[in-house]
Coordinates of N, CA and C in Angstrom, one line a residue:
Chain A
X1 N 0.8 -1.2 0.0 CA 0.0 0.0 0.0 C 0.9 1.3 0.0
X2 N 0.5 2.2 -0.9 CA 1.3 3.4 -1.0 C 1.2 4.2 0.3
X3 N 2.3 4.9 0.7 CA 2.3 5.6 1.9 C 2.1 7.1 1.8
X4 N 1.6 7.7 2.8 CA 1.5 9.2 2.9 C 2.3 9.8 4.0
X5 N 2.7 11.0 3.8 CA 3.5 11.7 4.8 C 2.8 13.0 5.1
X6 N 2.5 13.2 6.4 CA 1.8 14.4 6.9 C 2.6 15.0 8.1
X7 N 2.5 16.3 8.3 CA 3.1 16.9 9.5 C 2.4 16.3 10.7
X8 N 3.1 16.2 11.8 CA 2.6 15.6 13.0 C 1.5 16.5 13.6
X9 N 1.7 17.8 13.5 CA 0.7 18.7 14.2 C 0.7 20.0 13.4
X10 N -0.4 20.7 13.6 CA -0.6 22.1 13.0 C -1.5 22.9 14.0
X11 N -1.3 24.2 13.9 CA -2.2 25.1 14.7 C -2.9 26.0 13.8
X12 N -4.1 26.4 14.2 CA -4.8 27.4 13.4 C -5.6 28.3 14.4
X13 N -5.9 29.5 13.9 CA -6.8 30.3 14.7 C -8.2 30.1 14.2
X14 N -9.1 30.3 15.1 CA -10.5 30.1 14.8 C -10.9 31.1 13.7
X15 N -11.8 30.6 12.8 CA -12.3 31.4 11.7 C -11.3 31.7 10.6
X16 N -10.2 31.2 10.7 CA -9.2 31.3 9.6 C -9.1 30.0 8.8
X17 N -8.7 30.2 7.5 CA -8.5 28.9 6.7 C -7.3 28.1 7.2
X18 N -7.5 26.8 7.0 CA -6.4 25.9 7.3 C -6.1 25.0 6.1
X19 N -4.8 24.9 5.8 CA -4.3 24.1 4.7 C -3.5 22.9 5.3
X20 N -4.0 21.7 5.1 CA -3.3 20.5 5.7 C -2.7 19.8 4.5
X21 N -1.4 19.7 4.5 CA -0.7 19.1 3.4 C -0.5 17.6 3.6
X22 N -0.3 16.9 2.4 CA -0.1 15.5 2.4 C 0.8 15.1 1.2
X23 N 1.9 14.4 1.4 CA 2.7 14.0 0.3 C 2.5 12.5 0.1
X24 N 2.4 12.1 -1.2 CA 2.2 10.7 -1.5 C 2.9 10.5 -2.8
X25 N 4.2 10.5 -2.8 CA 5.0 10.4 -4.0 C 4.9 9.1 -4.7
X26 N 4.5 8.0 -4.0 CA 4.5 6.7 -4.6 C 3.1 6.3 -5.0
X27 N 2.2 7.3 -5.2 CA 0.8 7.0 -5.5 C 0.8 6.3 -6.9
X28 N -0.2 5.4 -7.0 CA -0.3 4.7 -8.3 C -1.6 5.3 -9.0
X29 N -1.7 4.9 -10.3 CA -2.8 5.5 -11.1 C -4.2 5.2 -10.6
X30 N -4.3 4.1 -9.8 CA -5.7 3.6 -9.4 C -5.9 4.0 -7.9
X31 N -5.0 4.7 -7.3 CA -5.2 5.1 -5.9 C -6.0 6.4 -5.8
X32 N -7.1 6.3 -5.0 CA -7.9 7.5 -4.7 C -7.3 8.1 -3.4
X33 N -7.4 9.4 -3.3 CA -6.9 10.2 -2.1 C -8.1 10.4 -1.2
X34 N -8.0 9.9 0.0 CA -9.1 10.1 0.9 C -8.6 10.8 2.1
X35 N -9.5 11.6 2.7 CA -9.3 12.3 4.0 C -10.4 11.9 5.0
X36 N -9.9 11.5 6.2 CA -10.8 11.3 7.3 C -10.3 12.1 8.5
X37 N -11.2 12.3 9.4 CA -10.7 13.0 10.6 C -11.3 12.2 11.8
X38 N -10.6 12.3 12.9 CA -11.0 11.6 14.2 C -11.1 12.7 15.3
X39 N -12.3 12.9 15.7 CA -12.5 13.8 16.8 C -12.2 13.0 18.1
X40 N -11.8 13.7 19.2 CA -11.5 13.0 20.4 C -12.6 12.1 20.9
X41 N -12.2 10.9 21.2 CA -13.1 9.8 21.7 C -14.2 9.4 20.7
X42 N -13.9 9.6 19.5 CA -14.9 9.1 18.4 C -14.1 8.3 17.4
X43 N -14.9 7.5 16.6 CA -14.4 6.9 15.4 C -14.1 7.9 14.3
X44 N -13.3 7.5 13.4 CA -13.0 8.4 12.2 C -14.3 8.7 11.5
X45 N -14.3 9.9 10.8 CA -15.4 10.2 10.0 C -14.8 10.7 8.6
X46 N -15.6 10.4 7.6 CA -15.2 10.8 6.2 C -15.2 12.3 6.1
X47 N -14.2 12.8 5.4 CA -14.2 14.2 5.0 C -14.4 14.5 3.5
X48 N -13.5 13.9 2.7 CA -13.6 14.1 1.3 C -12.6 13.1 0.6
X49 N -12.9 12.9 -0.7 CA -11.9 12.1 -1.5 C -11.9 12.6 -2.9
X50 N -10.8 12.3 -3.6 CA -10.7 12.6 -5.0 C -9.7 11.8 -5.7
X51 N -9.7 11.9 -7.0 CA -8.7 11.1 -7.8 C -7.7 12.0 -8.5
X52 N -8.2 12.9 -9.4 CA -7.3 13.8 -10.1 C -7.7 15.3 -10.0
X53 N -9.0 15.5 -10.0 CA -9.5 16.9 -10.0 C -9.7 17.4 -8.6
X54 N -9.7 18.7 -8.4 CA -10.0 19.3 -7.1 C -11.5 19.0 -6.8
X55 N -11.7 18.8 -5.5 CA -13.1 18.5 -5.1 C -13.5 19.4 -4.0
X56 N -14.8 19.7 -3.9 CA -15.4 20.5 -2.9 C -16.6 19.8 -2.3
X57 N -16.8 19.9 -1.0 CA -18.1 19.5 -0.4 C -18.3 20.4 0.8
X58 N -19.4 20.1 1.5 CA -19.8 21.0 2.6 C -18.8 21.1 3.7
X59 N -17.9 20.2 3.8 CA -17.0 20.2 4.9 C -15.7 20.8 4.6
X60 N -15.2 20.6 3.3 CA -13.8 21.0 3.0 C -13.6 21.0 1.5
X61 N -12.4 21.4 1.1 CA -12.0 21.3 -0.3 C -10.7 20.5 -0.3
X62 N -10.5 19.8 -1.5 CA -9.3 19.0 -1.7 C -8.7 19.4 -2.9
X63 N -7.4 19.9 -2.8 CA -6.6 20.3 -3.9 C -5.6 19.3 -4.2
X64 N -5.6 18.8 -5.4 CA -4.7 17.7 -5.8 C -3.7 18.2 -6.8
X65 N -2.4 18.0 -6.5 CA -1.3 18.5 -7.5 C -1.5 17.8 -8.8
X66 N -1.0 18.5 -9.8 CA -1.1 17.9 -11.2 C -0.5 16.6 -11.3
X67 N 0.7 16.4 -10.7 CA 1.3 15.1 -10.8 C 0.8 14.1 -9.7
X68 N -0.1 14.5 -8.9 CA -0.8 13.7 -7.9 C 0.1 13.2 -6.8
X69 N 1.3 13.8 -6.7 CA 2.2 13.3 -5.7 C 2.0 14.1 -4.3
X70 N 1.1 15.0 -4.3 CA 0.7 15.7 -3.1 C -0.7 16.2 -3.2
X71 N -1.3 16.5 -2.0 CA -2.6 17.1 -2.0 C -2.7 17.9 -0.7
X72 N -3.7 18.7 -0.7 CA -4.0 19.6 0.4 C -5.4 19.7 0.8
X73 N -5.7 19.4 2.0 CA -7.1 19.5 2.5 C -7.3 21.0 3.0
X74 N -8.3 21.6 2.6 CA -8.5 23.0 3.0 C -9.8 23.1 3.8
X75 N -9.7 23.6 5.0 CA -10.9 24.0 5.8 C -11.0 25.5 5.7
X76 N -12.1 25.9 5.1 CA -12.2 27.3 4.8 C -12.3 28.3 6.0
X77 N -12.9 27.8 7.0 CA -13.0 28.6 8.2 C -13.0 27.7 9.4
X78 N -11.9 27.6 10.0 CA -11.7 26.6 11.1 C -12.6 27.0 12.3
X79 N -13.2 26.0 12.9 CA -13.9 26.3 14.2 C -13.3 25.4 15.2
X80 N -13.6 25.6 16.5 CA -13.1 24.8 17.6 C -13.4 23.4 17.4
X81 N -14.6 23.1 16.8 CA -15.0 21.7 16.6 C -14.2 21.0 15.5
X82 N -13.4 21.7 14.8 CA -12.6 21.1 13.8 C -11.3 20.5 14.4
X83 N -11.0 20.8 15.6 CA -9.8 20.2 16.3 C -9.9 18.7 16.3
X84 N -9.0 18.0 15.6 CA -9.1 16.6 15.4 C -7.8 16.1 14.8
X85 N -7.6 14.8 14.7 CA -6.5 14.2 13.9 C -7.0 14.0 12.5
X86 N -6.3 14.5 11.5 CA -6.7 14.4 10.1 C -5.8 13.4 9.4
X87 N -6.4 12.4 8.8 CA -5.7 11.4 8.1 C -5.8 11.5 6.6
X88 N -4.7 11.5 5.9 CA -4.7 11.4 4.5 C -4.4 10.0 4.1
X89 N -5.2 9.4 3.3 CA -5.1 7.9 3.0 C -5.2 7.7 1.5
X90 N -4.4 6.8 1.0 CA -4.5 6.4 -0.3 C -5.3 5.1 -0.4
X91 N -6.4 5.1 -1.0 CA -7.2 3.9 -1.1 C -7.0 3.2 -2.4
X92 N -6.6 2.0 -2.2 CA -6.3 1.2 -3.4 C -7.5 0.9 -4.2
X93 N -7.5 1.1 -5.5 CA -8.6 0.8 -6.4 C -8.8 -0.7 -6.5
X94 N -7.8 -1.5 -6.1 CA -7.9 -2.9 -6.2 C -8.5 -3.6 -4.9
X95 N -8.0 -3.2 -3.7 CA -8.5 -3.8 -2.5 C -9.5 -3.0 -1.8
X96 N -9.5 -1.7 -2.0 CA -10.5 -0.8 -1.3 C -10.2 -0.6 0.2
X97 N -9.1 -1.2 0.7 CA -8.8 -1.0 2.1 C -8.3 0.4 2.5
X98 N -8.6 0.8 3.7 CA -8.1 2.1 4.2 C -7.0 1.8 5.1
X99 N -5.8 2.2 4.8 CA -4.6 2.0 5.7 C -4.2 3.4 6.2
X100 N -4.4 3.5 7.5 CA -4.2 4.8 8.2 C -2.7 5.0 8.4
X101 N -2.2 6.3 8.2 CA -0.9 6.7 8.7 C -1.1 7.4 10.0
X102 N -0.1 8.2 10.4 CA -0.1 8.8 11.7 C -1.0 10.0 11.8
X103 N -1.3 10.7 10.6 CA -2.2 11.8 10.6 C -1.5 13.1 11.2
X104 N -2.3 14.2 11.0 CA -1.9 15.5 11.5 C -2.9 15.9 12.6
X105 N -2.4 16.2 13.8 CA -3.3 16.7 14.9 C -3.4 18.2 14.7
X106 N -4.7 18.6 14.5 CA -4.9 20.1 14.3 C -5.5 20.7 15.6
X107 N -4.8 21.7 16.0 CA -5.3 22.5 17.1 C -5.9 23.8 16.6
X108 N -7.0 24.2 17.1 CA -7.7 25.4 16.7 C -7.8 26.3 18.0
X109 N -7.2 27.5 17.8 CA -7.1 28.4 19.0 C -8.2 29.4 18.8
X110 N -8.9 29.7 19.9 CA -9.9 30.8 19.9 C -9.4 32.2 19.7
Chain B
X1 N -26.7 9.4 5.9 CA -25.9 9.0 7.0 C -26.2 7.5 7.3
X2 N -25.4 7.0 8.1 CA -25.5 5.5 8.4 C -25.5 5.4 9.9
X3 N -26.1 4.3 10.4 CA -26.0 3.9 11.8 C -25.2 2.7 12.0
X4 N -24.2 2.8 12.8 CA -23.4 1.6 13.1 C -23.1 1.6 14.6
X5 N -23.4 0.5 15.2 CA -23.3 0.5 16.7 C -22.4 -0.7 17.1
X6 N -21.6 -0.4 18.1 CA -20.8 -1.4 18.7 C -21.1 -1.7 20.1
X7 N -21.0 -3.0 20.5 CA -21.2 -3.3 21.9 C -20.1 -4.3 22.4
X8 N -19.6 -4.2 23.5 CA -19.8 -3.1 24.5 C -19.0 -1.8 24.1
X9 N -19.3 -0.7 24.7 CA -18.6 0.5 24.4 C -17.2 0.5 25.2
X10 N -17.2 -0.2 26.3 CA -16.0 -0.4 27.0 C -16.1 -1.6 27.9
X11 N -14.9 -2.2 28.3 CA -14.9 -3.3 29.2 C -13.5 -3.4 29.9
X12 N -13.6 -3.9 31.0 CA -12.3 -4.3 31.7 C -12.3 -5.8 31.9
X13 N -11.3 -6.4 31.4 CA -11.3 -7.9 31.4 C -10.0 -8.4 32.1
X14 N -10.1 -9.6 32.6 CA -9.0 -10.3 33.2 C -8.1 -11.0 32.1
X15 N -6.9 -11.0 32.3 CA -6.0 -11.6 31.4 C -6.3 -13.1 31.3
X16 N -6.1 -13.6 30.1 CA -6.5 -15.0 29.8 C -7.9 -15.3 29.4
X17 N -8.7 -14.3 29.5 CA -10.1 -14.4 29.1 C -10.3 -13.9 27.7
X18 N -11.5 -14.1 27.2 CA -11.8 -13.6 25.8 C -13.0 -12.6 25.9
X19 N -13.0 -11.7 24.9 CA -14.1 -10.8 24.8 C -14.6 -10.7 23.4
X20 N -15.9 -10.8 23.2 CA -16.5 -10.7 21.9 C -17.2 -9.3 21.7
X21 N -16.8 -8.6 20.7 CA -17.3 -7.3 20.3 C -18.3 -7.5 19.2
X22 N -19.4 -6.8 19.3 CA -20.4 -6.9 18.3 C -20.5 -5.6 17.5
X23 N -20.8 -5.7 16.2 CA -21.0 -4.6 15.4 C -22.2 -4.7 14.5
X24 N -23.2 -3.8 14.7 CA -24.5 -3.9 14.0 C -24.6 -2.7 13.1
X25 N -25.0 -2.9 11.9 CA -25.2 -1.9 10.9 C -26.7 -1.8 10.5
X26 N -27.1 -0.6 10.2 CA -28.6 -0.4 10.0 C -29.1 -0.9 8.6
X27 N -28.2 -1.3 7.8 CA -28.6 -1.8 6.5 C -27.5 -2.8 6.0
X28 N -27.9 -3.5 4.9 CA -27.0 -4.5 4.4 C -25.7 -3.9 3.8
X29 N -24.6 -4.4 4.1 CA -23.4 -3.9 3.6 C -22.5 -5.1 3.1
X30 N -21.7 -4.8 2.1 CA -20.8 -5.9 1.6 C -19.6 -6.1 2.5
X31 N -18.8 -5.1 2.7 CA -17.5 -5.2 3.3 C -17.5 -4.6 4.7
X32 N -17.1 -5.3 5.7 CA -16.9 -4.8 7.0 C -15.4 -5.0 7.4
X33 N -14.9 -4.1 8.2 CA -13.5 -4.1 8.6 C -13.4 -3.9 10.1
X34 N -12.4 -4.5 10.6 CA -12.1 -4.3 12.1 C -10.7 -3.7 12.2
X35 N -10.6 -2.7 13.1 CA -9.4 -2.0 13.3 C -9.1 -2.0 14.8
X36 N -7.8 -1.8 15.1 CA -7.3 -1.6 16.5 C -6.6 -0.3 16.6
X37 N -6.9 0.4 17.7 CA -6.2 1.7 17.9 C -5.6 1.7 19.3
X38 N -4.3 1.5 19.4 CA -3.6 1.4 20.6 C -3.5 2.8 21.2
X39 N -3.3 3.0 22.5 CA -3.3 4.3 23.1 C -2.3 5.3 22.4
X40 N -2.9 6.4 22.0 CA -2.0 7.5 21.4 C -1.6 7.2 20.0
X41 N -2.1 6.1 19.4 CA -1.6 5.7 18.1 C -2.7 5.8 17.0
X42 N -2.4 5.6 15.8 CA -3.3 5.6 14.7 C -4.0 4.3 14.6
X43 N -4.9 4.1 13.7 CA -5.7 2.9 13.5 C -4.9 1.9 12.7
X44 N -5.0 0.6 13.1 CA -4.3 -0.5 12.4 C -5.4 -1.4 11.9
X45 N -5.4 -1.8 10.7 CA -6.4 -2.7 10.1 C -6.1 -4.1 10.6
X46 N -7.1 -4.8 11.2 CA -6.9 -6.2 11.7 C -7.3 -7.1 10.5
X47 N -8.5 -6.9 10.0 CA -9.0 -7.9 9.0 C -10.2 -7.3 8.3
X48 N -10.5 -7.9 7.1 CA -11.6 -7.5 6.3 C -12.6 -8.7 6.4
X49 N -13.9 -8.4 6.7 CA -14.9 -9.5 6.8 C -15.9 -9.4 5.8
X50 N -16.0 -10.3 4.9 CA -17.1 -10.4 3.9 C -18.0 -11.5 4.3
X51 N -19.3 -11.2 4.1 CA -20.3 -12.2 4.4 C -20.2 -13.5 3.6
X52 N -20.2 -14.6 4.2 CA -20.1 -15.9 3.5 C -18.8 -16.4 3.2
X53 N -17.7 -15.7 3.7 CA -16.4 -16.2 3.4 C -15.5 -15.9 4.7
X54 N -14.4 -16.5 4.7 CA -13.4 -16.3 5.8 C -12.9 -14.9 5.8
X55 N -12.7 -14.4 6.9 CA -12.1 -13.0 7.0 C -10.6 -13.1 6.5
X56 N -10.2 -12.0 6.0 CA -8.9 -11.8 5.5 C -8.1 -11.0 6.4
X57 N -7.0 -11.5 7.0 CA -6.3 -10.9 8.1 C -5.0 -10.2 7.5
X58 N -4.7 -9.0 8.1 CA -3.5 -8.3 7.8 C -2.3 -8.9 8.5
X59 N -1.2 -8.5 8.0 CA 0.1 -9.1 8.5 C 0.2 -8.7 10.0
X60 N 0.5 -9.7 10.8 CA 0.6 -9.5 12.3 C -0.6 -9.9 13.0
X61 N -1.7 -10.2 12.4 CA -2.9 -10.6 13.0 C -3.3 -12.0 12.5
X62 N -3.8 -12.9 13.5 CA -4.1 -14.3 13.1 C -5.5 -14.6 13.6
X63 N -6.1 -15.6 12.9 CA -7.5 -15.9 13.3 C -7.6 -16.5 14.7
X64 N -6.6 -17.2 15.1 CA -6.7 -17.8 16.5 C -6.8 -16.8 17.6
X65 N -6.2 -15.7 17.4 CA -6.2 -14.6 18.3 C -7.4 -13.7 18.1
X66 N -7.8 -13.4 16.9 CA -8.9 -12.5 16.6 C -9.9 -13.2 15.7
X67 N -10.6 -14.2 16.1 CA -11.6 -14.8 15.3 C -12.7 -13.8 15.0
X68 N -13.2 -13.8 13.8 CA -14.2 -12.9 13.3 C -15.4 -13.7 12.7
X69 N -16.6 -13.3 13.0 CA -17.8 -13.9 12.4 C -18.5 -12.9 11.5
X70 N -19.1 -13.3 10.5 CA -19.9 -12.4 9.6 C -21.1 -13.2 9.2
X71 N -22.1 -13.4 10.1 CA -23.2 -14.3 9.7 C -24.2 -13.8 8.7
X72 N -24.3 -12.5 8.6 CA -25.2 -11.8 7.6 C -24.6 -10.5 7.2
X73 N -25.4 -9.8 6.4 CA -24.9 -8.5 5.8 C -25.0 -7.3 6.7
X74 N -25.6 -7.5 7.9 CA -25.7 -6.4 8.8 C -25.0 -6.5 10.1
X75 N -24.2 -7.6 10.3 CA -23.7 -7.9 11.6 C -22.3 -8.6 11.5
X76 N -21.5 -8.3 12.5 CA -20.2 -9.0 12.6 C -19.7 -8.9 14.0
X77 N -18.9 -9.9 14.4 CA -18.3 -9.9 15.7 C -16.8 -10.1 15.6
X78 N -16.1 -9.5 16.5 CA -14.6 -9.7 16.6 C -14.4 -10.3 18.1
X79 N -13.7 -11.3 18.2 CA -13.3 -11.9 19.5 C -11.8 -11.6 19.7
X80 N -11.5 -11.1 20.9 CA -10.1 -11.0 21.3 C -9.9 -12.1 22.3
X81 N -9.1 -13.1 21.9 CA -8.9 -14.3 22.7 C -7.7 -14.3 23.6
X82 N -7.8 -15.0 24.7 CA -6.7 -15.2 25.6 C -5.9 -13.8 25.8
X83 N -6.7 -12.9 26.3 CA -6.2 -11.5 26.4 C -5.0 -11.3 27.3
X84 N -4.2 -10.4 27.0 CA -3.1 -9.9 27.8 C -3.1 -8.4 27.9
X85 N -2.4 -7.8 28.8 CA -2.5 -6.3 28.9 C -2.1 -5.6 27.6
X86 N -1.3 -6.3 26.7 CA -0.9 -5.7 25.5 C -2.1 -5.5 24.5
X87 N -3.2 -6.2 24.8 CA -4.4 -6.1 24.0 C -5.3 -5.0 24.3
X88 N -4.9 -4.2 25.4 CA -5.6 -3.1 25.8 C -5.6 -2.0 24.7
X89 N -6.7 -1.7 24.1 CA -6.8 -0.9 22.9 C -8.3 -0.5 22.7
X90 N -8.5 0.4 21.7 CA -9.8 0.6 21.2 C -10.0 -0.2 19.9
X91 N -11.1 -0.9 19.9 CA -11.3 -1.8 18.7 C -12.5 -1.1 18.0
X92 N -12.4 -0.9 16.7 CA -13.4 -0.3 15.9 C -13.8 -1.1 14.7
X93 N -15.1 -1.1 14.4 CA -15.6 -1.7 13.2 C -15.9 -0.6 12.2
X94 N -15.9 -1.0 10.9 CA -16.2 -0.1 9.9 C -16.8 -0.8 8.7
X95 N -17.5 0.0 7.9 CA -18.1 -0.6 6.7 C -18.2 0.4 5.6
X96 N -18.4 -0.2 4.4 CA -18.7 0.6 3.2 C -20.0 0.0 2.6
X97 N -20.8 0.9 2.1 CA -22.1 0.4 1.5 C -21.9 -0.3 0.1
X98 N -21.1 0.3 -0.7 CA -21.1 -0.1 -2.1 C -19.7 -0.2 -2.6
X99 N -19.4 0.5 -3.7 CA -18.2 0.4 -4.4 C -17.0 0.8 -3.5
X100 N -15.9 0.3 -3.9 CA -14.7 0.4 -3.0 C -14.4 1.8 -2.7
X101 N -14.8 2.8 -3.5 CA -14.4 4.1 -3.2 C -15.5 5.0 -2.7
X102 N -16.5 4.4 -2.2 CA -17.5 5.2 -1.4 C -16.9 5.4 0.0
X103 N -17.5 6.3 0.7 CA -17.0 6.6 2.1 C -17.2 5.4 3.0
X104 N -16.3 5.4 4.0 CA -16.4 4.4 5.0 C -17.0 5.0 6.3
X105 N -17.7 4.2 7.0 CA -18.3 4.6 8.3 C -17.7 3.8 9.4
X106 N -17.5 4.4 10.5 CA -16.9 3.8 11.7 C -17.8 3.8 12.9
X107 N -17.7 2.7 13.6 CA -18.4 2.7 14.9 C -17.6 3.6 15.9
X108 N -18.2 3.8 17.1 CA -17.6 4.6 18.1 C -16.4 3.9 18.8
X109 N -16.3 2.6 18.6 CA -15.2 1.9 19.2 C -15.6 1.2 20.5
X110 N -14.8 0.2 20.8 CA -14.9 -0.5 22.1 C -13.6 -0.3 22.8
X111 N -13.6 0.3 24.0 CA -12.4 0.5 24.7 C -12.1 -0.6 25.7
X112 N -11.1 -1.4 25.4 CA -10.8 -2.6 26.1 C -9.6 -2.4 27.0
X113 N -9.8 -2.7 28.3 CA -8.6 -2.7 29.2 C -8.5 -4.1 29.8
X114 N -7.3 -4.6 29.7 CA -7.0 -5.9 30.2 C -6.1 -5.8 31.4
X115 N -6.5 -6.4 32.5 CA -5.8 -6.3 33.8 C -5.3 -7.6 34.3

């Protein structure tokens, strides 16, 4: 399974945008880029996913580099409730398994 | 949205005993997954459970230690056998409804402490 690299932690101020980077230089053509987050004492929840094009949904935006070797999750206005561990995951088109890395712990300051 | 529930939410068990964790989904799903999350760590996939077939285990996990049942399309169990303190973790079940690249849903987890 292709691996991802994320910063261990990031800080943001409330109501400011947050850009969470992810490197995945060994991504293959069939790998989808998925983002999940885990709030304290909860199971992970889906945020967004994409293959090649940038994606937007009600929670966030996903910007994918043209060579697909990196991506950025964008939270447009961080709130205190967005404090969580954010996982960037490459989902194999063959197995469909989610293999979690260490993720980025996002702290949001009021 | 989807409803997925796990039982028990937490338990404290004696070493050498076994605990069976149940995962119930509100609708029929093809693939279910079991994860372990050790204290302060990320999630590690234990196995994939498809209805009507043997579970597929990831490297480092074996059926004797973590037997899994999948009797129908809405239910699965994970048993942690012959427990030791090293098995103290959060165990989570997960599922996807359809194609491999739809979103996955996770239960709240079972917090297991082995004493």
